[in-house]
């Protein structure tokens, strides 16, 4: 430089400043690099980069919580909390039977009677030659004769035993008075459809088993001395 002259001391200061400007940044970068990722030997002989202190090791990270429920597992047949158990294997209260006296309890629908338990009704048989006919009657179920019996009665009166000097003897069981009235009225009404009046009928009672639910009725043409 013209007009300026460096002394030895000035030259030394300039050189020191230049060296310092070059060394200090390089040292800072090397120091950070050294502390940030110091290589360590791996299992395969290669160097791997260690995590920086600011990073959390994988085994110290918070576990990931999913909201999806685990898949349902099949019930264990040996598990007592299986059938009939409530949630989490807890047992619910047992079902209590309906109380028939509780007005709040719904009434069960009436179940139809078993056909095997129903009393027998209807025709049994007919013999036109001897002038006899039998049928079954159930006082607790009937207040009139069934259709098949009424139809057979129309055939019964065609018997050759039905003459001008005959009457129809009707044998009925011993029953309570109200059931006797129901039965005799049902028979009289059925015969009236064929033009046979009550005066042509004679009723006679026989001893019957009181435990029976249906009874045999026997009708027979009998000859009389008077005119029909």
Coordinates of N, CA and C in Angstrom, one line a residue:
X1 N 0.8 -1.2 0.0 CA 0.0 0.0 0.0 C 0.9 1.2 0.0
X2 N 0.5 2.1 -0.8 CA 1.3 3.3 -0.9 C 1.0 4.2 0.2
X3 N 2.0 4.7 0.8 CA 1.8 5.7 1.9 C 1.7 5.0 3.2
X4 N 1.6 3.6 3.3 CA 1.4 2.9 4.5 C 2.5 1.9 4.6
X5 N 2.9 1.6 5.8 CA 4.0 0.7 6.0 C 3.7 -0.1 7.2
X6 N 3.6 -1.4 7.0 CA 3.3 -2.4 8.1 C 4.5 -2.6 8.9
X7 N 4.3 -2.6 10.2 CA 5.3 -3.0 11.2 C 5.2 -4.5 11.4
X8 N 6.2 -5.0 12.0 CA 6.1 -6.5 12.3 C 4.9 -6.8 13.2
X9 N 4.7 -5.9 14.1 CA 3.6 -6.2 15.0 C 2.2 -6.1 14.3
X10 N 2.1 -5.3 13.4 CA 0.9 -5.1 12.6 C 0.7 -6.3 11.7
X11 N 1.8 -6.8 11.1 CA 1.7 -8.0 10.3 C 1.2 -9.2 11.1
X12 N 1.8 -9.3 12.3 CA 1.4 -10.5 13.2 C -0.1 -10.4 13.5
X13 N -0.6 -9.2 13.8 CA -2.0 -9.1 14.1 C -2.9 -9.5 12.9
X14 N -2.5 -9.0 11.8 CA -3.3 -9.4 10.6 C -3.3 -10.9 10.3
X15 N -2.2 -11.5 10.4 CA -2.1 -12.9 10.2 C -3.0 -13.7 11.3
X16 N -2.9 -13.2 12.5 CA -3.7 -13.8 13.6 C -5.2 -13.7 13.3
X17 N -5.6 -12.6 12.9 CA -7.0 -12.4 12.6 C -7.5 -13.3 11.4
X18 N -6.7 -13.4 10.4 CA -7.1 -14.3 9.3 C -7.2 -15.7 9.7
X19 N -6.2 -16.1 10.5 CA -6.2 -17.5 10.9 C -7.4 -17.8 11.9
X20 N -7.7 -16.8 12.7 CA -8.8 -17.0 13.6 C -10.1 -17.1 12.9
X21 N -10.3 -16.2 11.8 CA -11.5 -16.3 11.0 C -11.7 -17.6 10.3
X22 N -10.6 -18.3 10.0 CA -10.7 -19.6 9.3 C -10.9 -20.7 10.3
X23 N -10.2 -20.7 11.5 CA -10.2 -21.8 12.4 C -11.5 -21.9 13.2
X24 N -11.9 -20.7 13.7 CA -13.1 -20.7 14.7 C -14.3 -21.3 14.0
X25 N -14.8 -20.9 12.8 CA -16.0 -21.5 12.3 C -15.8 -23.0 12.0
X26 N -14.6 -23.4 11.5 CA -14.4 -24.8 11.3 C -14.5 -25.6 12.6
X27 N -14.0 -25.1 13.7 CA -14.0 -25.8 15.0 C -15.4 -25.9 15.5
X28 N -16.2 -24.8 15.3 CA -17.6 -24.9 15.8 C -18.4 -26.0 15.0
X29 N -18.1 -26.0 13.7 CA -18.8 -27.0 12.9 C -18.4 -28.4 13.3
X30 N -17.1 -28.6 13.5 CA -16.6 -30.0 13.9 C -17.1 -30.4 15.2
X31 N -17.2 -29.4 16.2 CA -17.7 -29.7 17.5 C -19.2 -30.2 17.5
X32 N -20.0 -29.4 16.7 CA -21.4 -29.8 16.6 C -21.6 -31.1 16.0
X33 N -20.8 -31.3 14.9 CA -20.9 -32.6 14.2 C -20.5 -33.8 15.1
X34 N -19.5 -33.6 15.9 CA -19.0 -34.6 16.8 C -20.0 -35.0 17.9
X35 N -20.6 -33.9 18.5 CA -21.6 -34.2 19.5 C -22.9 -34.6 18.9
X36 N -23.3 -34.2 17.7 CA -24.6 -34.5 17.2 C -24.7 -36.0 16.7
X37 N -23.7 -36.5 16.0 CA -23.8 -37.8 15.5 C -22.4 -38.5 15.5
X38 N -22.1 -39.1 16.6 CA -20.9 -39.8 16.8 C -21.1 -41.2 16.3
X39 N -20.4 -41.7 15.3 CA -20.6 -43.0 14.7 C -20.1 -44.1 15.7
X40 N -21.0 -45.2 15.7 CA -20.6 -46.4 16.5 C -20.7 -47.6 15.6
X41 N -19.8 -48.6 15.9 CA -19.8 -49.8 15.0 C -21.1 -50.5 15.2
X42 N -21.7 -51.0 14.1 CA -22.9 -51.8 14.1 C -22.6 -53.3 14.1
X43 N -23.6 -54.1 14.1 CA -23.4 -55.6 14.1 C -22.8 -56.1 12.9
X44 N -23.0 -55.3 11.7 CA -22.5 -55.8 10.5 C -21.1 -55.2 10.1
X45 N -20.5 -54.5 11.1 CA -19.2 -53.9 10.9 C -19.3 -52.5 10.4
X46 N -20.5 -52.0 10.0 CA -20.6 -50.7 9.5 C -20.9 -49.7 10.7
X47 N -20.6 -48.5 10.5 CA -20.9 -47.5 11.5 C -22.3 -47.0 11.3
X48 N -23.1 -46.9 12.4 CA -24.4 -46.3 12.4 C -24.4 -45.1 13.2
X49 N -25.3 -44.2 12.8 CA -25.4 -42.9 13.5 C -26.2 -43.0 14.7
X50 N -25.7 -42.6 15.9 CA -26.5 -42.6 17.1 C -27.4 -41.4 17.1
X51 N -28.5 -41.6 17.8 CA -29.5 -40.4 17.9 C -28.9 -39.3 18.7
X52 N -29.3 -38.1 18.4 CA -28.9 -36.9 19.1 C -29.5 -36.9 20.5
X53 N -29.0 -36.2 21.4 CA -29.6 -36.1 22.8 C -31.0 -35.6 22.7
X54 N -31.4 -34.8 21.7 CA -32.7 -34.3 21.7 C -33.8 -35.3 21.3
X55 N -33.3 -36.4 20.7 CA -34.2 -37.5 20.2 C -34.5 -38.5 21.4
X56 N -35.7 -39.0 21.4 CA -36.0 -40.0 22.4 C -35.8 -41.4 21.9
X57 N -35.0 -42.3 22.6 CA -34.8 -43.6 22.1 C -36.1 -44.3 21.8
X58 N -36.1 -45.3 20.9 CA -37.4 -45.9 20.5 C -38.1 -46.6 21.7
X59 N -37.2 -47.2 22.6 CA -37.8 -48.0 23.7 C -38.4 -47.1 24.8
X60 N -38.1 -45.7 24.7 CA -38.7 -44.8 25.7 C -39.8 -44.0 25.2
X61 N -40.2 -44.2 24.0 CA -41.3 -43.5 23.4 C -42.6 -43.9 24.0
X62 N -43.6 -43.0 24.0 CA -44.9 -43.4 24.6 C -45.6 -44.4 23.7
X63 N -46.2 -45.5 24.3 CA -46.9 -46.5 23.4 C -48.0 -45.9 22.6
X64 N -48.2 -46.4 21.4 CA -49.3 -46.0 20.6 C -50.6 -46.7 21.0
X65 N -51.6 -45.9 21.3 CA -52.9 -46.4 21.7 C -53.9 -46.4 20.5
X66 N -54.5 -47.5 20.2 CA -55.5 -47.5 19.1 C -56.8 -47.6 19.7
X67 N -57.8 -47.1 19.0 CA -59.2 -47.1 19.5 C -60.0 -48.3 19.0
X68 N -59.4 -49.1 18.1 CA -60.1 -50.2 17.6 C -60.1 -51.3 18.6
X69 N -61.3 -51.9 18.9 CA -61.4 -53.0 19.9 C -60.8 -54.2 19.4
X70 N -60.3 -55.1 20.3 CA -59.7 -56.3 19.8 C -60.7 -57.2 19.2
X71 N -60.4 -58.1 18.3 CA -61.4 -59.0 17.7 C -62.0 -59.9 18.7
X72 N -63.3 -60.2 18.5 CA -64.1 -61.0 19.4 C -63.5 -62.4 19.4
X73 N -63.4 -63.0 20.6 CA -62.9 -64.3 20.7 C -64.1 -65.3 20.9
X74 N -64.1 -66.5 20.3 CA -65.2 -67.4 20.5 C -65.4 -67.8 22.0
X75 N -66.6 -68.1 22.4 CA -66.9 -68.4 23.7 C -66.2 -69.7 24.1
X76 N -65.6 -69.8 25.3 CA -65.0 -71.0 25.7 C -66.1 -71.9 26.3
X77 N -66.2 -73.1 25.8 CA -67.3 -74.0 26.3 C -67.1 -74.3 27.7
X78 N -65.9 -74.3 28.2 CA -65.6 -74.6 29.7 C -65.7 -73.4 30.5
X79 N -66.0 -72.2 29.9 CA -66.1 -71.0 30.7 C -67.5 -70.9 31.4
X80 N -67.6 -70.8 32.7 CA -68.9 -70.8 33.3 C -69.6 -69.5 33.0
X81 N -68.9 -68.5 32.5 CA -69.6 -67.2 32.2 C -70.0 -67.1 30.8
X82 N -70.3 -68.3 30.2 CA -70.6 -68.4 28.8 C -72.1 -68.1 28.6
X83 N -72.8 -69.2 28.4 CA -74.3 -69.0 28.1 C -75.0 -68.4 29.3
X84 N -75.8 -67.4 29.1 CA -76.6 -66.8 30.1 C -75.8 -65.7 30.9
X85 N -74.5 -65.5 30.5 CA -73.7 -64.5 31.2 C -74.0 -63.1 30.6
X86 N -73.8 -62.1 31.4 CA -74.0 -60.8 30.9 C -72.7 -60.2 30.3
X87 N -72.5 -58.9 30.2 CA -71.3 -58.3 29.8 C -70.2 -58.6 30.7
X88 N -69.0 -58.7 30.2 CA -67.8 -59.0 30.9 C -67.9 -60.3 31.8
X89 N -68.7 -61.2 31.3 CA -68.8 -62.5 32.0 C -69.6 -62.5 33.2
X90 N -70.3 -61.4 33.5 CA -71.2 -61.3 34.7 C -72.5 -61.9 34.4
X91 N -73.0 -62.6 35.4 CA -74.3 -63.3 35.2 C -75.5 -62.3 35.5
X92 N -76.5 -62.4 34.6 CA -77.7 -61.6 34.8 C -78.6 -62.3 35.7
X93 N -79.6 -61.6 36.2 CA -80.6 -62.3 37.1 C -81.4 -63.3 36.4
X94 N -81.8 -64.4 37.0 CA -82.5 -65.4 36.3 C -83.9 -65.0 36.0
X95 N -84.5 -65.5 34.9 CA -85.8 -65.1 34.5 C -86.8 -65.7 35.6
X96 N -87.7 -64.8 36.0 CA -88.7 -65.2 37.0 C -90.0 -65.7 36.3
X97 N -90.6 -66.7 36.8 CA -91.8 -67.2 36.1 C -92.9 -66.1 36.3
X98 N -93.8 -66.1 35.3 CA -94.9 -65.2 35.4 C -95.8 -65.5 36.6
X99 N -96.2 -64.4 37.2 CA -97.2 -64.5 38.4 C -98.6 -64.4 37.8
X100 N -99.4 -65.5 37.9 CA -100.7 -65.4 37.3 C -101.6 -64.4 38.0
X101 N -101.3 -64.1 39.3 CA -102.1 -63.1 40.1 C -101.7 -61.7 39.9
X102 N -100.6 -61.4 39.2 CA -100.1 -60.1 38.9 C -100.8 -59.5 37.8
X103 N -101.6 -58.4 38.0 CA -102.3 -57.8 36.8 C -101.4 -57.2 35.8
X104 N -100.1 -56.9 36.1 CA -99.2 -56.3 35.2 C -98.6 -57.3 34.3
X105 N -98.7 -58.6 34.7 CA -98.1 -59.6 33.8 C -99.0 -59.9 32.6
X106 N -98.4 -60.0 31.4 CA -99.2 -60.3 30.2 C -99.7 -61.7 30.3
X107 N -100.9 -61.9 29.9 CA -101.5 -63.2 29.9 C -101.0 -64.0 28.7
X108 N -100.6 -65.3 29.0 CA -100.2 -66.1 27.9 C -101.4 -66.5 27.1
X109 N -101.1 -66.6 25.7 CA -102.3 -67.0 24.9 C -102.7 -68.4 25.2
X110 N -104.0 -68.7 25.1 CA -104.5 -70.0 25.4 C -104.0 -71.0 24.3
X111 N -103.4 -72.1 24.8 CA -102.9 -73.1 23.9 C -104.1 -74.0 23.6
X112 N -104.1 -74.5 22.3 CA -105.2 -75.4 21.9 C -105.1 -76.7 22.6
X113 N -106.2 -77.3 22.9 CA -106.2 -78.6 23.6 C -105.6 -79.7 22.7
X114 N -104.9 -80.6 23.3 CA -104.4 -81.7 22.6 C -105.5 -82.6 22.1
X115 N -105.5 -82.9 20.8 CA -106.7 -83.7 20.3 C -106.9 -85.0 21.0
X116 N -105.8 -85.5 21.6 CA -106.0 -86.8 22.3 C -106.7 -86.6 23.6
X117 N -106.7 -85.3 24.1 CA -107.4 -85.0 25.4 C -108.9 -84.6 25.2
X118 N -109.3 -84.4 24.0 CA -110.7 -84.0 23.8 C -111.6 -85.2 23.9
X119 N -112.8 -84.9 24.5 CA -113.7 -86.0 24.6 C -114.3 -86.4 23.3
X120 N -114.7 -87.7 23.2 CA -115.2 -88.2 21.9 C -116.6 -87.8 21.7
X121 N -116.9 -87.3 20.5 CA -118.3 -87.0 20.1 C -118.5 -87.5 18.7
X122 N -119.8 -87.7 18.4 CA -120.2 -88.1 17.0 C -120.7 -89.5 16.9
X123 N -121.0 -89.9 15.7 CA -121.6 -91.3 15.5 C -120.7 -92.4 15.9
X124 N -121.3 -93.5 16.4 CA -120.5 -94.7 16.7 C -120.9 -95.8 15.6
X125 N -122.2 -96.0 15.5 CA -122.6 -97.0 14.5 C -124.1 -97.0 14.4
X126 N -124.6 -97.8 13.3 CA -126.0 -97.9 13.1 C -126.3 -99.3 12.5
X127 N -127.5 -99.8 12.9 CA -127.9 -101.1 12.3 C -129.4 -101.0 12.0
X128 N -129.7 -100.8 10.7 CA -131.0 -100.6 10.2 C -131.9 -101.9 10.4
X129 N -131.3 -103.0 10.4 CA -132.1 -104.2 10.5 C -132.7 -104.4 11.9
X130 N -131.8 -104.1 12.9 CA -132.3 -104.2 14.3 C -132.9 -102.9 14.8
X131 N -132.7 -101.8 14.0 CA -133.3 -100.5 14.3 C -132.6 -99.9 15.5
X132 N -131.2 -99.9 15.5 CA -130.5 -99.3 16.6 C -129.4 -98.3 16.0
X133 N -129.0 -97.4 16.9 CA -128.0 -96.4 16.5 C -127.3 -95.9 17.8
X134 N -126.0 -95.7 17.7 CA -125.3 -95.2 18.9 C -124.4 -94.0 18.5
X135 N -124.3 -93.0 19.4 CA -123.4 -91.9 19.2 C -122.9 -91.3 20.5
X136 N -121.9 -90.5 20.5 CA -121.3 -90.0 21.7 C -121.6 -88.5 21.8
X137 N -121.9 -88.1 23.1 CA -122.3 -86.7 23.4 C -121.5 -86.3 24.6
X138 N -120.9 -85.0 24.5 CA -120.1 -84.4 25.5 C -120.8 -83.2 26.1
X139 N -121.5 -83.3 27.2 CA -122.3 -82.2 27.7 C -121.4 -80.9 28.0
X140 N -120.1 -81.1 28.3 CA -119.4 -79.9 28.6 C -118.9 -79.1 27.4
X141 N -119.1 -79.8 26.2 CA -118.7 -79.1 25.0 C -119.9 -78.9 24.0
X142 N -121.0 -79.6 24.2 CA -122.1 -79.5 23.2 C -123.4 -79.0 23.9
X143 N -124.1 -78.2 23.1 CA -125.5 -77.9 23.5 C -126.4 -78.3 22.3
X144 N -125.8 -78.9 21.3 CA -126.6 -79.4 20.2 C -125.8 -80.6 19.6
X145 N -126.5 -81.5 18.8 CA -125.9 -82.6 18.2 C -125.0 -82.2 17.1
X146 N -123.9 -82.9 16.8 CA -123.0 -82.6 15.7 C -123.6 -82.9 14.4
X147 N -123.1 -82.4 13.3 CA -123.7 -82.6 12.0 C -123.7 -84.0 11.6
X148 N -122.7 -84.8 11.8 CA -122.6 -86.2 11.4 C -123.7 -87.0 12.1
X149 N -123.9 -86.7 13.4 CA -124.9 -87.5 14.1 C -126.3 -87.2 13.6
X150 N -126.6 -85.9 13.3 CA -127.9 -85.5 12.8 C -128.1 -86.2 11.4
X151 N -127.0 -86.2 10.6 CA -127.2 -86.9 9.3 C -127.5 -88.4 9.4
X152 N -126.8 -89.0 10.4 CA -127.1 -90.5 10.6 C -128.5 -90.7 11.1
X153 N -129.0 -89.8 11.9 CA -130.4 -89.9 12.4 C -131.4 -90.0 11.2
X154 N -131.1 -89.2 10.1 CA -132.0 -89.3 9.0 C -131.9 -90.7 8.3
X155 N -130.8 -91.4 8.4 CA -130.7 -92.7 7.9 C -131.4 -93.7 8.8
X156 N -131.3 -93.4 10.1 CA -131.8 -94.3 11.2 C -133.3 -94.4 11.0
X157 N -134.0 -93.4 10.7 CA -135.5 -93.5 10.6 C -136.0 -94.2 9.4
X158 N -135.1 -94.6 8.5 CA -135.5 -95.4 7.4 C -135.4 -96.9 7.7
X159 N -135.1 -97.3 8.9 CA -135.1 -98.6 9.3 C -136.5 -99.3 9.2
X160 N -136.5 -100.6 8.8 CA -137.8 -101.3 8.7 C -138.5 -101.4 10.1
X161 N -137.7 -101.2 11.1 CA -138.3 -101.3 12.5 C -139.2 -100.0 12.8
X162 N -139.1 -99.0 12.0 CA -139.8 -97.8 12.2 C -141.2 -98.0 11.5
X163 N -142.1 -98.5 12.4 CA -143.5 -98.7 11.9 C -144.5 -97.8 12.6
X164 N -145.7 -98.0 12.3 CA -146.8 -97.1 12.9 C -147.0 -97.4 14.4
X165 N -146.5 -98.6 14.8 CA -146.7 -99.0 16.2 C -145.4 -98.9 17.0
X166 N -144.4 -98.1 16.5 CA -143.1 -98.0 17.2 C -142.9 -96.6 17.7
X167 N -142.0 -96.7 18.7 CA -141.5 -95.4 19.3 C -139.9 -95.5 19.3
X168 N -139.3 -94.4 19.6 CA -137.8 -94.4 19.7 C -137.5 -94.3 21.1
X169 N -136.8 -95.4 21.6 CA -136.3 -95.4 23.0 C -134.9 -94.8 23.0
X170 N -134.7 -93.8 23.8 CA -133.4 -93.1 23.8 C -132.8 -93.3 25.2
X171 N -131.7 -94.0 25.3 CA -131.0 -94.3 26.6 C -129.9 -93.2 26.7
X172 N -130.1 -92.5 27.9 CA -129.1 -91.4 28.2 C -128.5 -91.7 29.5
X173 N -127.3 -91.1 29.8 CA -126.7 -91.3 31.1 C -127.3 -90.5 32.2
X174 N -127.1 -90.9 33.4 CA -127.5 -90.0 34.6 C -126.6 -88.9 34.7
X175 N -127.1 -87.7 34.5 CA -126.3 -86.4 34.5 C -127.0 -85.4 35.4
X176 N -126.3 -84.3 35.8 CA -127.0 -83.2 36.5 C -128.2 -82.7 35.7
X177 N -129.2 -82.2 36.4 CA -130.4 -81.8 35.7 C -130.2 -80.8 34.5
X178 N -129.3 -79.9 34.7 CA -129.1 -78.9 33.6 C -128.5 -79.6 32.3
X179 N -127.7 -80.6 32.5 CA -127.1 -81.4 31.4 C -128.1 -82.3 30.8
X180 N -129.0 -82.9 31.6 CA -130.1 -83.7 31.1 C -131.0 -82.9 30.2
X181 N -131.3 -81.7 30.6 CA -132.1 -80.8 29.8 C -131.5 -80.4 28.5
X182 N -130.2 -80.1 28.5 CA -129.4 -79.8 27.3 C -129.4 -81.0 26.3
X183 N -129.2 -82.2 26.8 CA -129.1 -83.4 26.0 C -130.5 -83.7 25.4
X184 N -131.5 -83.7 26.2 CA -132.8 -84.1 25.6 C -133.3 -83.1 24.6
X185 N -133.0 -81.8 24.9 CA -133.4 -80.8 23.9 C -132.7 -80.9 22.6
X186 N -131.4 -81.2 22.7 CA -130.6 -81.4 21.5 C -131.1 -82.6 20.6
X187 N -131.5 -83.7 21.3 CA -132.0 -84.8 20.5 C -133.4 -84.5 19.9
X188 N -134.3 -83.9 20.7 CA -135.6 -83.6 20.2 C -135.6 -82.6 19.0
X189 N -134.7 -81.6 19.1 CA -134.6 -80.7 18.0 C -134.1 -81.3 16.8
X190 N -133.1 -82.3 16.9 CA -132.5 -83.0 15.7 C -133.6 -83.8 15.1
X191 N -134.4 -84.5 15.8 CA -135.5 -85.4 15.3 C -136.6 -84.5 14.6
X192 N -136.8 -83.4 15.1 CA -137.9 -82.5 14.6 C -137.6 -82.1 13.1
X193 N -136.3 -82.1 12.7 CA -135.9 -81.8 11.4 C -136.5 -82.9 10.4
X194 N -136.7 -84.1 10.9 CA -137.2 -85.2 10.1 C -138.7 -85.5 10.4
X195 N -139.4 -84.6 11.0 CA -140.9 -84.7 11.2 C -141.2 -85.6 12.4
X196 N -140.3 -85.9 13.3 CA -140.6 -86.8 14.4 C -140.7 -85.9 15.6
X197 N -141.9 -85.9 16.3 CA -142.1 -85.0 17.4 C -141.6 -85.7 18.7
X198 N -141.7 -84.9 19.8 CA -141.2 -85.3 21.1 C -142.1 -86.4 21.6
X199 N -143.4 -86.5 21.3 CA -144.2 -87.6 21.8 C -143.9 -89.0 21.3
X200 N -143.0 -89.0 20.2 CA -142.6 -90.2 19.6 C -141.3 -90.7 20.2
X201 N -140.8 -90.0 21.2 CA -139.5 -90.3 21.9 C -139.8 -90.7 23.3
X202 N -139.1 -91.7 23.8 CA -139.1 -92.1 25.2 C -137.7 -92.1 25.7
X203 N -137.4 -91.4 26.8 CA -136.1 -91.3 27.4 C -136.0 -92.1 28.6
X204 N -134.9 -92.8 28.7 CA -134.6 -93.7 29.8 C -133.2 -93.6 30.2
X205 N -132.9 -93.4 31.6 CA -131.6 -93.1 32.1 C -130.9 -94.4 32.5
X206 N -129.5 -94.4 32.3 CA -128.7 -95.5 32.8 C -127.6 -95.0 33.6
X207 N -127.1 -95.8 34.5 CA -126.0 -95.3 35.4 C -124.7 -95.2 34.6
X208 N -124.1 -94.0 34.7 CA -122.9 -93.7 34.0 C -121.7 -93.3 34.9
X209 N -120.5 -93.5 34.5 CA -119.4 -93.1 35.3 C -119.3 -91.6 35.3
X210 N -119.3 -91.0 36.5 CA -119.3 -89.6 36.7 C -118.0 -88.9 36.2
X211 N -116.9 -89.8 36.1 CA -115.6 -89.2 35.6 C -115.5 -89.1 34.1
X212 N -116.5 -89.7 33.4 CA -116.4 -89.6 31.9 C -116.8 -88.2 31.5
X213 N -116.2 -87.8 30.3 CA -116.4 -86.5 29.8 C -117.4 -86.6 28.6
X214 N -117.5 -87.7 28.0 CA -118.5 -87.9 27.0 C -119.2 -89.3 27.2
X215 N -120.5 -89.4 26.7 CA -121.3 -90.5 27.1 C -122.0 -91.1 25.8
X216 N -122.2 -92.4 25.8 CA -122.8 -93.1 24.7 C -124.3 -92.9 24.8
X217 N -124.9 -92.5 23.7 CA -126.4 -92.4 23.6 C -126.9 -93.6 22.7
X218 N -127.8 -94.3 23.2 CA -128.3 -95.5 22.4 C -129.8 -95.3 22.0
X219 N -130.1 -95.4 20.7 CA -131.5 -95.2 20.3 C -131.9 -96.5 19.6
X220 N -133.2 -96.9 20.0 CA -133.7 -98.1 19.4 C -135.2 -98.0 19.1
X221 N -135.6 -98.5 18.0 CA -137.1 -98.6 17.7 C -137.7 -99.7 18.5
X222 N -138.7 -99.3 19.3 CA -139.5 -100.3 20.1 C -140.9 -100.3 19.7
X223 N -141.6 -101.5 19.7 CA -143.0 -101.6 19.3 C -143.9 -101.3 20.5
X224 N -145.0 -100.6 20.2 CA -146.0 -100.3 21.2 C -147.3 -100.8 20.8
X225 N -148.2 -100.8 21.7 CA -149.6 -101.4 21.4 C -150.5 -100.3 20.8
X226 N -150.1 -99.0 21.0 CA -151.0 -98.0 20.5 C -150.6 -97.6 19.1
X227 N -151.4 -96.7 18.5 CA -151.1 -96.2 17.2 C -150.2 -95.0 17.2
X228 N -149.3 -94.9 16.2 CA -148.4 -93.8 16.2 C -149.1 -92.6 15.6

